[in-house]
Coordinates of C-alpha atoms in Angstrom, one line a residue:
M1 CA 24.6 -65.1 95.2
I2 CA 27.6 -65.7 93.1
Q3 CA 28.6 -68.7 95.1
K4 CA 25.1 -70.3 94.5
I5 CA 25.3 -69.8 90.8
K6 CA 28.6 -71.6 90.6
S7 CA 27.2 -74.6 92.6
I8 CA 24.3 -75.0 90.2
F9 CA 26.6 -74.8 87.2
T10 CA 28.9 -77.5 88.7
F11 CA 26.0 -79.8 89.4
S12 CA 24.6 -79.5 85.9
F13 CA 28.0 -80.3 84.4
V14 CA 28.3 -83.5 86.5
L15 CA 24.9 -84.7 85.5
A16 CA 25.6 -84.1 81.8
G17 CA 28.9 -86.1 82.2
I18 CA 27.1 -89.0 83.9
G19 CA 24.5 -89.0 81.1
F20 CA 27.1 -89.0 78.4
V21 CA 28.9 -91.9 80.0
H22 CA 25.7 -93.8 80.3
A23 CA 24.8 -93.2 76.7
Q24 CA 28.1 -94.6 75.6
E25 CA 27.4 -97.7 77.6
K26 CA 23.8 -98.2 76.3
D27 CA 23.1 -97.6 72.6
N28 CA 19.3 -97.8 72.7
L29 CA 18.0 -94.9 74.9
G30 CA 14.4 -95.6 74.3
T31 CA 11.6 -93.1 74.3
E32 CA 10.3 -90.7 77.0
V33 CA 7.4 -88.4 77.0
V34 CA 7.9 -84.8 78.3
N35 CA 4.9 -82.7 79.1
V36 CA 5.6 -78.9 79.0
V37 CA 3.2 -77.3 81.4
K38 CA 4.2 -73.6 80.8
P39 CA 6.8 -72.1 78.4
Y40 CA 9.7 -70.3 79.9
T41 CA 9.3 -66.6 80.2
P42 CA 12.5 -64.8 81.0
E43 CA 12.3 -61.6 83.1
I44 CA 14.8 -58.8 83.9
G45 CA 15.3 -58.1 87.5
D46 CA 15.0 -54.5 88.9
A47 CA 18.2 -52.5 89.0
F48 CA 19.3 -50.3 91.8
K49 CA 20.4 -46.7 90.8
V50 CA 22.8 -44.6 92.7
K51 CA 20.9 -41.4 93.5
A52 CA 23.6 -39.5 95.4
T53 CA 25.3 -36.6 93.7
P54 CA 29.0 -36.9 93.9
A55 CA 30.7 -34.2 95.8
L56 CA 33.6 -32.3 94.2
N57 CA 36.6 -32.4 96.5
D58 CA 38.8 -29.6 95.0
S59 CA 41.0 -27.4 96.8
V60 CA 40.6 -24.6 94.1
N61 CA 37.0 -23.7 94.1
T62 CA 36.2 -19.9 93.7
A63 CA 32.8 -18.2 93.4
K64 CA 32.0 -16.4 90.1
K65 CA 32.3 -12.6 90.2
K66 CA 29.5 -10.4 88.9
V67 CA 30.7 -8.1 86.1
T68 CA 28.9 -4.9 85.1
Y69 CA 29.5 -3.5 81.5
G70 CA 29.3 0.2 80.5
I71 CA 29.8 2.2 77.3
F72 CA 31.8 5.5 77.3
S73 CA 30.5 7.6 74.3
V74 CA 32.6 10.3 72.8
P75 CA 31.1 12.5 70.0
V76 CA 33.2 12.6 66.8
A77 CA 32.7 15.5 64.3
S78 CA 32.1 14.4 60.6
T79 CA 32.3 16.5 57.5
F80 CA 31.0 13.9 55.0
T81 CA 27.6 14.7 53.4
P82 CA 26.0 12.0 51.2
A83 CA 24.8 13.2 47.8
K84 CA 21.1 13.0 47.0
G85 CA 20.1 10.4 44.4
K86 CA 18.9 11.6 41.0
A87 CA 16.9 9.7 38.5
A88 CA 18.5 9.2 35.1
Q89 CA 16.9 11.3 32.4
V90 CA 15.8 9.9 29.0
E91 CA 16.4 12.2 26.1
K92 CA 13.0 12.8 24.5
A93 CA 12.5 14.0 21.0
K94 CA 10.7 17.2 20.6
P95 CA 7.1 16.6 19.6
V96 CA 6.3 17.7 16.1
K97 CA 3.7 20.4 16.0
L98 CA 0.9 19.6 13.6
Y99 CA -0.9 22.4 11.9
D100 CA -4.3 22.2 10.3
N101 CA -3.5 24.6 7.4
Y102 CA -0.8 25.3 5.0
V103 CA 0.0 27.4 1.9
R104 CA 2.7 26.6 -0.7
L105 CA 3.9 28.9 -3.5
G106 CA 6.5 28.2 -6.1
F107 CA 7.9 29.8 -9.3
G108 CA 10.2 28.5 -12.0
T109 CA 11.5 28.4 -15.6
Y110 CA 9.0 28.5 -18.5
T111 CA 7.0 30.9 -16.3
T112 CA 5.8 28.0 -14.2
A113 CA 3.7 28.7 -11.2
L114 CA 2.6 26.4 -8.3
A115 CA 0.0 27.3 -5.7
E116 CA -1.5 25.1 -3.0
F117 CA -3.7 25.8 -0.1
Y118 CA -5.2 23.5 2.4
S119 CA -7.3 24.2 5.5
N120 CA -9.1 22.0 8.0
F121 CA -11.7 23.2 10.4
E122 CA -12.8 21.1 13.4
I123 CA -16.5 21.8 13.6
D124 CA -16.8 19.6 16.8
R125 CA -15.0 16.6 18.2
D126 CA -16.7 14.3 15.7
S127 CA -16.7 16.3 12.4
N128 CA -14.3 18.2 10.2
F129 CA -14.5 20.4 7.1
G130 CA -11.7 20.8 4.7
I131 CA -10.7 22.9 1.7
Y132 CA -8.0 22.1 -0.8
L133 CA -7.0 24.3 -3.8
N134 CA -4.3 23.4 -6.2
H135 CA -3.0 25.3 -9.3
N136 CA -0.2 24.3 -11.6
S137 CA 0.6 26.2 -14.8
S138 CA 3.3 27.0 -17.3
Q139 CA 3.6 29.3 -20.4
G140 CA 5.3 26.5 -22.4
D141 CA 7.9 28.1 -24.7
I142 CA 9.1 24.7 -25.8
D143 CA 12.0 24.9 -28.3
G144 CA 11.0 24.3 -31.9
V145 CA 7.2 24.5 -31.3
V146 CA 5.4 27.1 -33.5
L147 CA 2.0 27.0 -31.7
D148 CA 1.1 28.1 -28.2
N149 CA 1.9 25.3 -25.8
Q150 CA 1.0 26.7 -22.4
F151 CA -1.1 24.7 -19.9
Y152 CA -2.7 25.1 -16.5
D153 CA -4.5 22.8 -14.2
T154 CA -6.7 24.1 -11.3
D155 CA -8.6 21.9 -8.8
L156 CA -10.8 22.8 -5.8
N157 CA -12.0 20.2 -3.3
L158 CA -14.4 20.7 -0.4
N159 CA -14.9 17.8 2.0
Y160 CA -16.8 17.0 5.1
T161 CA -16.2 14.1 7.5
S162 CA -18.3 12.9 10.4
R163 CA -17.5 10.1 12.9
N164 CA -20.2 8.5 15.0
R165 CA -20.3 5.6 17.4
D166 CA -21.9 3.2 14.9
F167 CA -20.8 4.6 11.6
N168 CA -18.6 7.1 9.8
W169 CA -19.4 9.1 6.6
Y170 CA -17.9 11.6 4.3
T171 CA -18.7 13.7 1.3
D172 CA -16.5 15.5 -1.3
L173 CA -17.2 18.2 -3.9
D174 CA -14.6 18.4 -6.7
L175 CA -14.4 21.2 -9.2
G176 CA -11.7 21.4 -11.9
H177 CA -10.5 23.3 -15.0
K178 CA -7.7 22.3 -17.3
L179 CA -6.3 24.1 -20.3
Y180 CA -4.1 22.5 -23.0
N181 CA -3.0 23.1 -26.6
W182 CA -2.9 20.8 -29.6
Y183 CA 0.6 22.0 -30.5
G184 CA 2.0 18.8 -32.0
L185 CA 2.4 19.6 -35.7
D186 CA 4.5 17.7 -38.2
E187 CA 7.1 19.3 -40.5
F188 CA 4.6 19.8 -43.4
V189 CA 2.2 21.9 -41.4
S190 CA 4.8 23.7 -39.3
A191 CA 6.5 25.0 -42.5
S192 CA 3.3 26.7 -43.7
P193 CA 2.7 30.1 -42.0
T194 CA -0.7 30.2 -43.5
L195 CA -1.8 27.0 -41.9
V196 CA -0.2 27.8 -38.6
Q197 CA -2.1 31.1 -38.4
N198 CA -5.4 29.3 -39.0
I199 CA -4.9 27.0 -36.0
D200 CA -6.2 27.9 -32.5
P201 CA -4.9 25.0 -30.5
V202 CA -6.4 26.0 -27.1
H203 CA -8.9 23.7 -25.6
S204 CA -10.3 23.3 -22.1
Y205 CA -11.7 20.6 -19.9
F206 CA -14.3 21.1 -17.1
Q207 CA -15.2 18.7 -14.4
A208 CA -17.5 18.7 -11.3
G209 CA -18.2 15.8 -9.1
L210 CA -20.0 15.0 -5.8
S211 CA -19.0 11.8 -4.0
G212 CA -19.6 10.3 -0.6
G213 CA -19.2 7.2 1.4
I214 CA -20.4 5.5 4.6
E215 CA -18.8 2.9 6.7
F216 CA -20.5 0.9 9.5
N217 CA -18.6 -0.5 12.5
E218 CA -20.9 -3.4 13.1
G219 CA -23.4 -5.5 11.1
F220 CA -23.2 -7.4 7.8
F221 CA -23.6 -4.1 5.8
E222 CA -20.0 -2.8 5.8
G223 CA -20.7 0.4 3.8
A224 CA -21.1 2.0 0.4
T225 CA -19.5 4.6 -1.8
A226 CA -21.3 6.7 -4.4
R227 CA -20.3 9.4 -7.0
V228 CA -22.0 11.5 -9.6
G229 CA -19.9 13.7 -11.9
Y230 CA -19.9 15.9 -15.0
F231 CA -17.1 16.2 -17.5
G232 CA -17.0 18.4 -20.6
D233 CA -14.8 20.5 -22.9
S234 CA -14.8 23.7 -24.8
Y235 CA -16.1 21.8 -27.9
E236 CA -19.5 21.1 -26.5
S237 CA -18.7 17.6 -25.4
S238 CA -20.3 16.4 -22.3
E239 CA -20.4 13.3 -20.1
I240 CA -22.3 12.3 -17.0
R241 CA -21.2 9.3 -14.9
A242 CA -22.8 7.9 -11.7
V243 CA -21.4 5.0 -9.7
I244 CA -22.7 3.4 -6.5
A245 CA -21.0 0.4 -4.8
P246 CA -22.4 -1.2 -1.6
E247 CA -20.4 -3.8 0.3
F248 CA -21.6 -6.6 2.5
M249 CA -19.8 -9.0 4.8
I250 CA -21.4 -12.2 6.2
P251 CA -19.3 -14.1 8.8
I252 CA -19.6 -17.9 8.9
T253 CA -17.7 -19.5 11.8
D254 CA -14.1 -18.5 11.1
Q255 CA -14.7 -17.6 7.5
K256 CA -16.2 -14.6 5.8
I257 CA -18.4 -14.2 2.7
S258 CA -18.2 -10.8 1.1
I259 CA -20.6 -9.4 -1.6
D260 CA -19.6 -6.4 -3.6
L261 CA -22.2 -4.8 -5.8
N262 CA -21.5 -2.1 -8.4
L263 CA -23.7 0.0 -10.7
D264 CA -21.8 2.2 -13.2
Y265 CA -23.8 4.5 -15.4
L266 CA -22.2 6.5 -18.3
N267 CA -23.9 8.8 -20.7
G268 CA -22.1 11.2 -23.0
S269 CA -22.1 12.9 -26.4
F270 CA -19.7 14.6 -28.8
D271 CA -20.7 17.4 -31.2
R272 CA -19.3 15.6 -34.2
N273 CA -17.0 12.8 -35.3
Y274 CA -13.6 13.2 -36.9
Q275 CA -14.6 12.7 -40.5
N276 CA -17.9 14.7 -40.6
S277 CA -20.3 16.7 -38.5
E278 CA -22.4 13.7 -37.4
A279 CA -22.9 13.8 -33.6
I280 CA -21.9 10.9 -31.4
E281 CA -23.9 9.6 -28.4
Y282 CA -23.1 6.8 -26.1
T283 CA -24.8 5.2 -23.0
H284 CA -23.6 2.2 -20.9
L285 CA -24.8 0.8 -17.6
I286 CA -22.6 -1.8 -16.1
A287 CA -24.1 -3.9 -13.4
S288 CA -21.9 -6.3 -11.5
A289 CA -21.8 -8.5 -8.4
N290 CA -18.7 -10.1 -6.9
P291 CA -19.5 -12.7 -4.1
S292 CA -16.4 -14.3 -2.6
L293 CA -15.5 -16.6 0.3
Q294 CA -12.5 -15.8 2.4
I295 CA -10.7 -18.8 3.9
F296 CA -7.9 -18.5 6.5
L297 CA -5.9 -21.7 7.2
D298 CA -2.7 -21.1 9.2
D299 CA -0.3 -19.8 6.6
L300 CA -2.7 -20.1 3.7
T301 CA -5.2 -17.4 2.7
L302 CA -7.8 -18.0 0.0
D303 CA -10.3 -15.7 -1.6
L304 CA -12.7 -17.7 -3.8
G305 CA -15.3 -15.9 -5.9
V306 CA -16.8 -15.0 -9.2
N307 CA -17.6 -11.7 -10.9
V308 CA -20.9 -11.5 -12.8
A309 CA -21.3 -8.4 -15.0
A310 CA -23.5 -7.1 -17.8
D311 CA -23.5 -4.0 -20.0
L312 CA -27.1 -2.9 -20.1
N313 CA -26.7 -0.8 -23.3
P314 CA -30.1 0.4 -24.5
D315 CA -28.8 0.6 -28.1
A316 CA -27.6 -3.0 -28.1
D317 CA -29.7 -5.7 -29.7
E318 CA -29.1 -8.1 -26.8
T319 CA -27.5 -8.1 -23.4
D320 CA -24.7 -10.5 -22.6
I321 CA -24.2 -11.7 -19.0
N322 CA -20.5 -12.3 -18.4
I323 CA -19.1 -14.5 -15.7
Y324 CA -15.4 -14.0 -14.7
P325 CA -13.2 -15.8 -12.2
S326 CA -12.2 -14.0 -9.1
V327 CA -9.7 -16.1 -7.2
Q328 CA -6.7 -15.1 -5.1
A329 CA -4.4 -17.1 -2.9
S330 CA -1.3 -16.5 -0.8
Y331 CA 0.9 -18.9 1.2
N332 CA 3.6 -18.1 3.8
V333 CA 6.3 -20.5 2.8
V334 CA 8.8 -19.1 5.2
D335 CA 7.0 -16.7 7.5
E336 CA 7.2 -13.2 6.1
Y337 CA 10.4 -13.8 4.2
F338 CA 9.0 -15.9 1.4
I339 CA 5.3 -15.6 0.4
A340 CA 3.9 -17.2 -2.7
Y341 CA 0.8 -15.7 -4.2
G342 CA -1.3 -15.8 -7.3
G343 CA -4.8 -15.3 -8.8
L344 CA -7.1 -15.4 -11.7
E345 CA -9.4 -12.4 -12.2
G346 CA -11.6 -10.7 -14.8
G347 CA -14.3 -8.1 -15.2
L348 CA -16.1 -5.5 -17.4
I349 CA -14.3 -2.2 -17.2
Q350 CA -16.0 1.1 -18.0
N351 CA -14.1 3.5 -20.3
S352 CA -15.0 7.2 -20.0
Y353 CA -14.0 10.4 -21.9
Q354 CA -12.7 11.9 -18.6
E355 CA -10.3 9.0 -18.0
L356 CA -9.0 9.0 -21.6
A357 CA -8.5 12.8 -21.6
T358 CA -6.7 12.7 -18.3
A359 CA -4.2 10.1 -19.5
N360 CA -3.7 11.9 -22.9
P361 CA -5.0 15.5 -22.9
F362 CA -4.4 15.7 -26.6
V363 CA -7.3 13.5 -27.7
S364 CA -9.8 14.9 -30.1
P365 CA -13.4 15.5 -29.0
T366 CA -14.5 12.9 -31.6
L367 CA -14.3 9.5 -29.9
D368 CA -16.8 7.4 -31.8
S369 CA -15.9 4.0 -30.4
L370 CA -16.1 4.5 -26.7
S371 CA -17.3 1.3 -25.0
P372 CA -16.4 -1.0 -22.1
T373 CA -13.3 -3.2 -22.1
D374 CA -14.0 -6.9 -21.6
Q375 CA -11.2 -8.2 -19.5
K376 CA -11.5 -11.9 -20.1
Y377 CA -8.9 -12.9 -17.5
D378 CA -5.8 -11.7 -15.7
L379 CA -3.7 -14.7 -14.6
F380 CA -0.8 -13.8 -12.3
A381 CA 1.6 -15.4 -9.9
G382 CA 4.5 -14.2 -7.9
I383 CA 6.6 -14.2 -4.7
K384 CA 7.2 -11.5 -2.2
G385 CA 8.6 -11.0 1.3
K386 CA 11.7 -9.7 3.1
L387 CA 15.3 -10.2 2.4
S388 CA 16.2 -8.5 5.7
S389 CA 14.7 -6.2 8.2
A390 CA 15.4 -3.2 5.9
M391 CA 14.7 -4.8 2.5
S392 CA 11.6 -6.3 0.9
Y393 CA 10.9 -7.6 -2.6
N394 CA 8.1 -8.5 -5.0
L395 CA 8.3 -10.5 -8.2
R396 CA 5.3 -11.1 -10.4
A397 CA 4.4 -12.5 -13.8
S398 CA 1.0 -12.1 -15.4
Y399 CA -0.9 -12.8 -18.6
L400 CA -3.8 -10.5 -19.4
A401 CA -6.4 -11.1 -22.1
E402 CA -8.6 -8.1 -23.1
D403 CA -11.3 -7.6 -25.7
N404 CA -12.1 -4.1 -26.9
R405 CA -9.0 -2.6 -25.2
L406 CA -8.8 1.1 -26.2
L407 CA -5.5 2.3 -27.7
Y408 CA -4.5 5.8 -28.5
K409 CA -3.6 6.4 -32.2
N410 CA -2.6 9.5 -34.0
N411 CA -5.4 11.1 -36.1
Y412 CA -4.7 11.5 -39.8
R413 CA -4.5 14.8 -41.5
S414 CA -5.4 16.0 -45.0
V415 CA -2.7 15.8 -47.6
S416 CA -2.9 19.4 -49.0
E417 CA -3.2 23.0 -47.7
A418 CA -6.4 23.5 -49.7
T419 CA -8.3 20.7 -47.8
L420 CA -6.8 21.8 -44.5
A421 CA -8.0 25.4 -44.9
G422 CA -11.4 24.7 -43.3
A423 CA -10.2 22.0 -40.9
E424 CA -10.9 21.9 -37.2
N425 CA -8.1 22.9 -34.9
Y426 CA -7.4 19.3 -34.0
Q427 CA -7.4 17.9 -37.6
Y428 CA -3.9 18.8 -38.6
G429 CA -2.4 15.5 -37.4
N430 CA -2.0 17.1 -34.0
S431 CA -4.6 15.0 -32.0
F432 CA -5.3 11.4 -31.1
G433 CA -8.2 9.1 -31.5
I434 CA -8.9 5.7 -30.1
V435 CA -9.0 2.2 -31.7
N436 CA -10.5 -1.0 -30.3
E437 CA -8.2 -3.9 -30.0
N438 CA -8.3 -7.5 -28.7
L439 CA -5.0 -7.5 -26.8
K440 CA -3.0 -10.1 -24.9
T441 CA -0.2 -8.9 -22.7
L442 CA 2.5 -10.9 -21.0
S443 CA 4.4 -8.9 -18.3
I444 CA 7.1 -9.5 -15.7
F445 CA 7.4 -7.1 -12.8
G446 CA 10.0 -6.8 -10.1
E447 CA 10.3 -4.4 -7.2
L448 CA 12.7 -3.7 -4.2
N449 CA 11.9 -1.6 -1.2
F450 CA 14.6 -0.3 1.1
D451 CA 13.8 1.1 4.5
V452 CA 17.3 1.8 5.6
N453 CA 16.2 3.8 8.6
S454 CA 13.5 6.3 9.5
N455 CA 15.3 9.0 7.5
L456 CA 16.1 7.1 4.3
K457 CA 13.6 5.2 2.1
M458 CA 14.1 3.9 -1.4
R459 CA 12.1 2.0 -4.0
I460 CA 13.0 0.6 -7.4
N461 CA 10.8 -1.3 -9.8
G462 CA 10.7 -2.4 -13.4
E463 CA 8.3 -4.1 -15.7
A464 CA 8.7 -5.7 -19.2
F465 CA 5.8 -6.2 -21.6
S466 CA 5.1 -8.3 -24.7
Y467 CA 1.9 -7.7 -26.7
T468 CA -0.1 -9.8 -29.1
T469 CA -2.7 -7.9 -31.2
D470 CA -5.6 -9.2 -33.2
L471 CA -6.8 -6.3 -35.3
E472 CA -4.1 -3.7 -35.4
E473 CA -0.5 -4.0 -36.5
E474 CA 0.9 -2.9 -33.2
A475 CA -0.1 -2.1 -29.6
W476 CA -0.1 1.6 -30.3
N477 CA 1.6 3.8 -27.8
L478 CA 2.2 1.1 -25.2
P479 CA 5.8 0.8 -23.9
D480 CA 7.8 -2.4 -24.0
F481 CA 9.5 -1.6 -20.7
Q482 CA 9.2 0.9 -17.9
A483 CA 11.1 1.4 -14.7
S484 CA 11.2 3.9 -11.8
F485 CA 13.3 4.8 -8.8
F486 CA 12.3 6.8 -5.7
A487 CA 14.4 8.0 -2.8
D488 CA 13.6 10.3 0.1
Y489 CA 16.3 11.3 2.6
Q490 CA 15.8 13.4 5.8
I491 CA 19.4 14.6 6.1
D492 CA 19.0 16.2 9.5
E493 CA 16.5 18.2 11.5
H494 CA 16.4 21.0 8.9
W495 CA 17.6 19.5 5.5
F496 CA 15.8 17.0 3.3
A497 CA 16.1 15.8 -0.3
G498 CA 14.8 13.3 -2.8
V499 CA 15.2 11.8 -6.2
T500 CA 12.7 10.5 -8.7
L501 CA 13.8 8.7 -11.9
F502 CA 11.6 7.4 -14.7
Y503 CA 12.5 5.3 -17.7
V504 CA 9.9 4.5 -20.5
G505 CA 10.8 2.2 -23.3
A506 CA 10.1 2.5 -27.0
R507 CA 6.5 2.9 -28.3
K508 CA 5.0 2.8 -31.7
D509 CA 2.3 4.9 -33.5
Q510 CA 1.1 5.4 -37.1
V511 CA 1.1 8.7 -38.9
D512 CA -1.3 9.0 -41.8
V513 CA -2.3 11.5 -44.4
Q514 CA -5.6 11.1 -46.4
T515 CA -7.6 12.5 -49.2
S516 CA -11.1 12.5 -47.9
S517 CA -11.5 9.1 -46.2
I518 CA -8.9 7.2 -48.2
S519 CA -5.5 6.6 -46.7
S520 CA -2.7 7.6 -49.0
N521 CA 0.6 6.9 -47.1
P522 CA 0.4 5.5 -43.6
Q523 CA 3.8 5.4 -41.9
L524 CA 4.9 3.5 -38.8
V525 CA 6.6 5.8 -36.3
E526 CA 8.7 4.5 -33.4
L527 CA 9.0 6.9 -30.4
E528 CA 12.4 6.5 -28.8
S529 CA 12.7 5.5 -25.1
Y530 CA 13.3 8.3 -22.7
F531 CA 14.8 8.8 -19.3
D532 CA 13.4 11.6 -17.0
A533 CA 15.4 12.5 -13.9
N534 CA 13.9 14.7 -11.2
A535 CA 15.3 15.9 -7.8
H536 CA 14.2 18.1 -5.0
A537 CA 15.7 19.5 -1.8
G538 CA 14.5 21.7 1.0
Y539 CA 15.3 23.4 4.2
R540 CA 13.0 23.5 7.2
V541 CA 13.5 26.7 9.2
N542 CA 11.1 25.7 11.9
D543 CA 7.8 23.8 12.3
Q544 CA 6.0 26.4 10.2
L545 CA 8.3 27.7 7.5
S546 CA 10.3 25.7 4.9
F547 CA 11.8 26.4 1.5
F548 CA 12.2 24.0 -1.4
A549 CA 13.8 23.7 -4.8
R550 CA 13.0 21.3 -7.6
V551 CA 14.6 20.2 -10.9
N552 CA 12.6 18.3 -13.4
N553 CA 13.9 16.6 -16.6
A554 CA 17.4 17.3 -15.2
L555 CA 19.1 15.9 -18.4
G556 CA 17.2 18.4 -20.5
N557 CA 15.9 15.9 -23.0
N558 CA 13.1 17.2 -25.2
Y559 CA 11.8 13.6 -25.6
Q560 CA 8.3 12.9 -27.1
R561 CA 5.7 11.4 -24.9
W562 CA 3.3 11.4 -27.9
V563 CA 4.0 11.8 -31.7
N564 CA 5.1 15.4 -32.4
Y565 CA 4.7 16.4 -28.8
P566 CA 8.1 17.3 -27.3
V567 CA 8.2 18.1 -23.6
Q568 CA 9.9 21.0 -21.9
G569 CA 13.6 20.7 -21.3
L570 CA 15.4 21.4 -18.0
Q571 CA 12.9 22.8 -15.6
G572 CA 13.6 24.5 -12.2
M573 CA 11.4 25.8 -9.5
A574 CA 11.8 27.3 -6.0
G575 CA 9.3 28.2 -3.4
A576 CA 8.2 28.1 0.2
T577 CA 5.6 26.3 2.4
Y578 CA 4.1 27.9 5.5
R579 CA 2.0 26.0 8.0
F580 CA -0.3 27.7 10.4
D581 CA -3.4 27.6 12.6
W582 CA -6.3 30.0 12.4

C-alpha cells in the first residue's frame, strides 16, 4: 500500500515538471474547457480496533484477603451529671392594688381641719355610682384682725356613670355650703370698738346643681352636656343658671365639620343695691353657634370657623347679633421639637354671681352691673415643642380686647361713725363691688415642663401683663406679673414629696370714703407683690395607709390678696389617708 502511494506521488511530480518546462518554452498556453461532473467528496476509511485485553505478565500477583472487622466494647463509669437548663427570670414590679374608696383626715394650725371621703360602687359591669365629700375649715385667728375671720367650705357630689355599646352617659348632683367673713377693716373702723361691735361679718353661700352628659360612639351627633344650678347667700340673693351644649360632627372626605351649639340662661336677684334698698334683678340668655372646618394637611392643622352669639335680654331695647372669628392653626416645623401655632378667637361670655363670689368671696350682695363680657377678639401666636426627651416648652404672646370686662373694686364706706351706725355689715369698706371696663390686655407667657423620670416631674411658668383701660384709671386688682413652680418627687417606694411656689405681682385698687353718694377722698392703693411657698411630704406604709404633712405660706408672710385682707401666716397640717374596699 505504501509502495503504491509513493509511485503515484513520483509520477505526479514528473508530470508537473514536464508541464513547467513546456510552459517555459511556450508563452501562450491557450484556453481549455474542463467539465466537472461530480465534486470531490472525501471519505474516512474504517479503522480496525484491537479488541484483545492485554495480559499482565507479573511474577508478583497475589489474591486479596478478606478482612472481618469487630468492636470490643468495654463499659466506662462516669460521674458527670449535666445541669438542667433554667429560664432567666425578669424582675416584675409588684402590681399596685387599686381601691375604690378612701378617707383622708388632717389637722393643723389655726384650728384647721381637712376631711375627704370618696366611695365608688360598681352596680354592674357597665355602670358605677360614686360619692365624694370634702370639708376644709379654719378658725382664722389672723394677727391684727379684730373681726372673726374663720371660714369653712363643704361640698358633696353624687355621680352615676353608665357605659353602653353605642353611647355613654353620666349625671352629677352637687351640693355646697361656704362660710366667710368680711373681716377686712381699715384703721379708722378697727380703732372704734363701737363700730366693731356692730359688725356681724359672717355670710354664707349655698349652691346646688344637677348636670349630665351623653357621648355617642358613632353618628354625626357626638353628644351633649347640660347643667341647671342654684346659687344663693344668707342675704336673700339668688341665682339660677341653665346651660345646654350639643355637639355635632360631619365628616367630609378627609376633613371634618364640627358644629357646637350653646344656650346659657341666667336669672338672678339681689335684695338691695349698695347705696339704697332698691332691689336688683337681671336676666340674660346667650345663644351661640360655632361651626368650624377642620383641615389636616401633613404637618399643618387648621380649624376655620366663626362664632355667632346674641344676648337675648328681655329688658334690652334691641338684640345685637355678634359675629366673632374662630380660627386656629398649628404647623410642625421640625416634627415635635418645633411647632408654631396661632389663632384668632372671640365670643360672648356669661358672668354670674356664683363665679364672681368663687373668685372673690368678699364681694357684697349688691352687684348692680352684672352683664356678659363681649370678648371682641383674642389674637395669639406662639411656639411649643420638645427641647429633649425630658423637657418641653411653650411660648405664647396674645392681645385680648374685651368690652364690659368686670373688675373687682373696693366698696366705699361712710366718712363718720354716725352714718356708719346703721350700715350693713359689708358697708364698712370691707367688701368689693364690680365695675365695667373696656379692657385691652397684652400678655407674654412662657412655660417649661420637666419629666426627668417617672418619679420626678416639674413645671415652671410665668406671664407678664400690660393693660389699657378706657373708663377706669387702672385695671383694678389685676396683677402685672404672675409665676408658679410645681414639683413632685417619688423618693422611693414609701417616701414622696412636693413643692408648690406662687408669685403674684403688684395690683392696684381704690379706697374711697363718701358722704351720702358724693366721693370725698378717693385714694389709690397699691397692693405689694407676694410670694407663697408651699411644700408637702408623706410616707406610704402600705397600699392602704399613708401619712402626710403640709406647710403652706412657709415664709410666714401676711400678704394681702385684697385690700385690708391679710392672709394667715405660716400654716402646718398633718394627717393620714386610708384606702379600702367594702
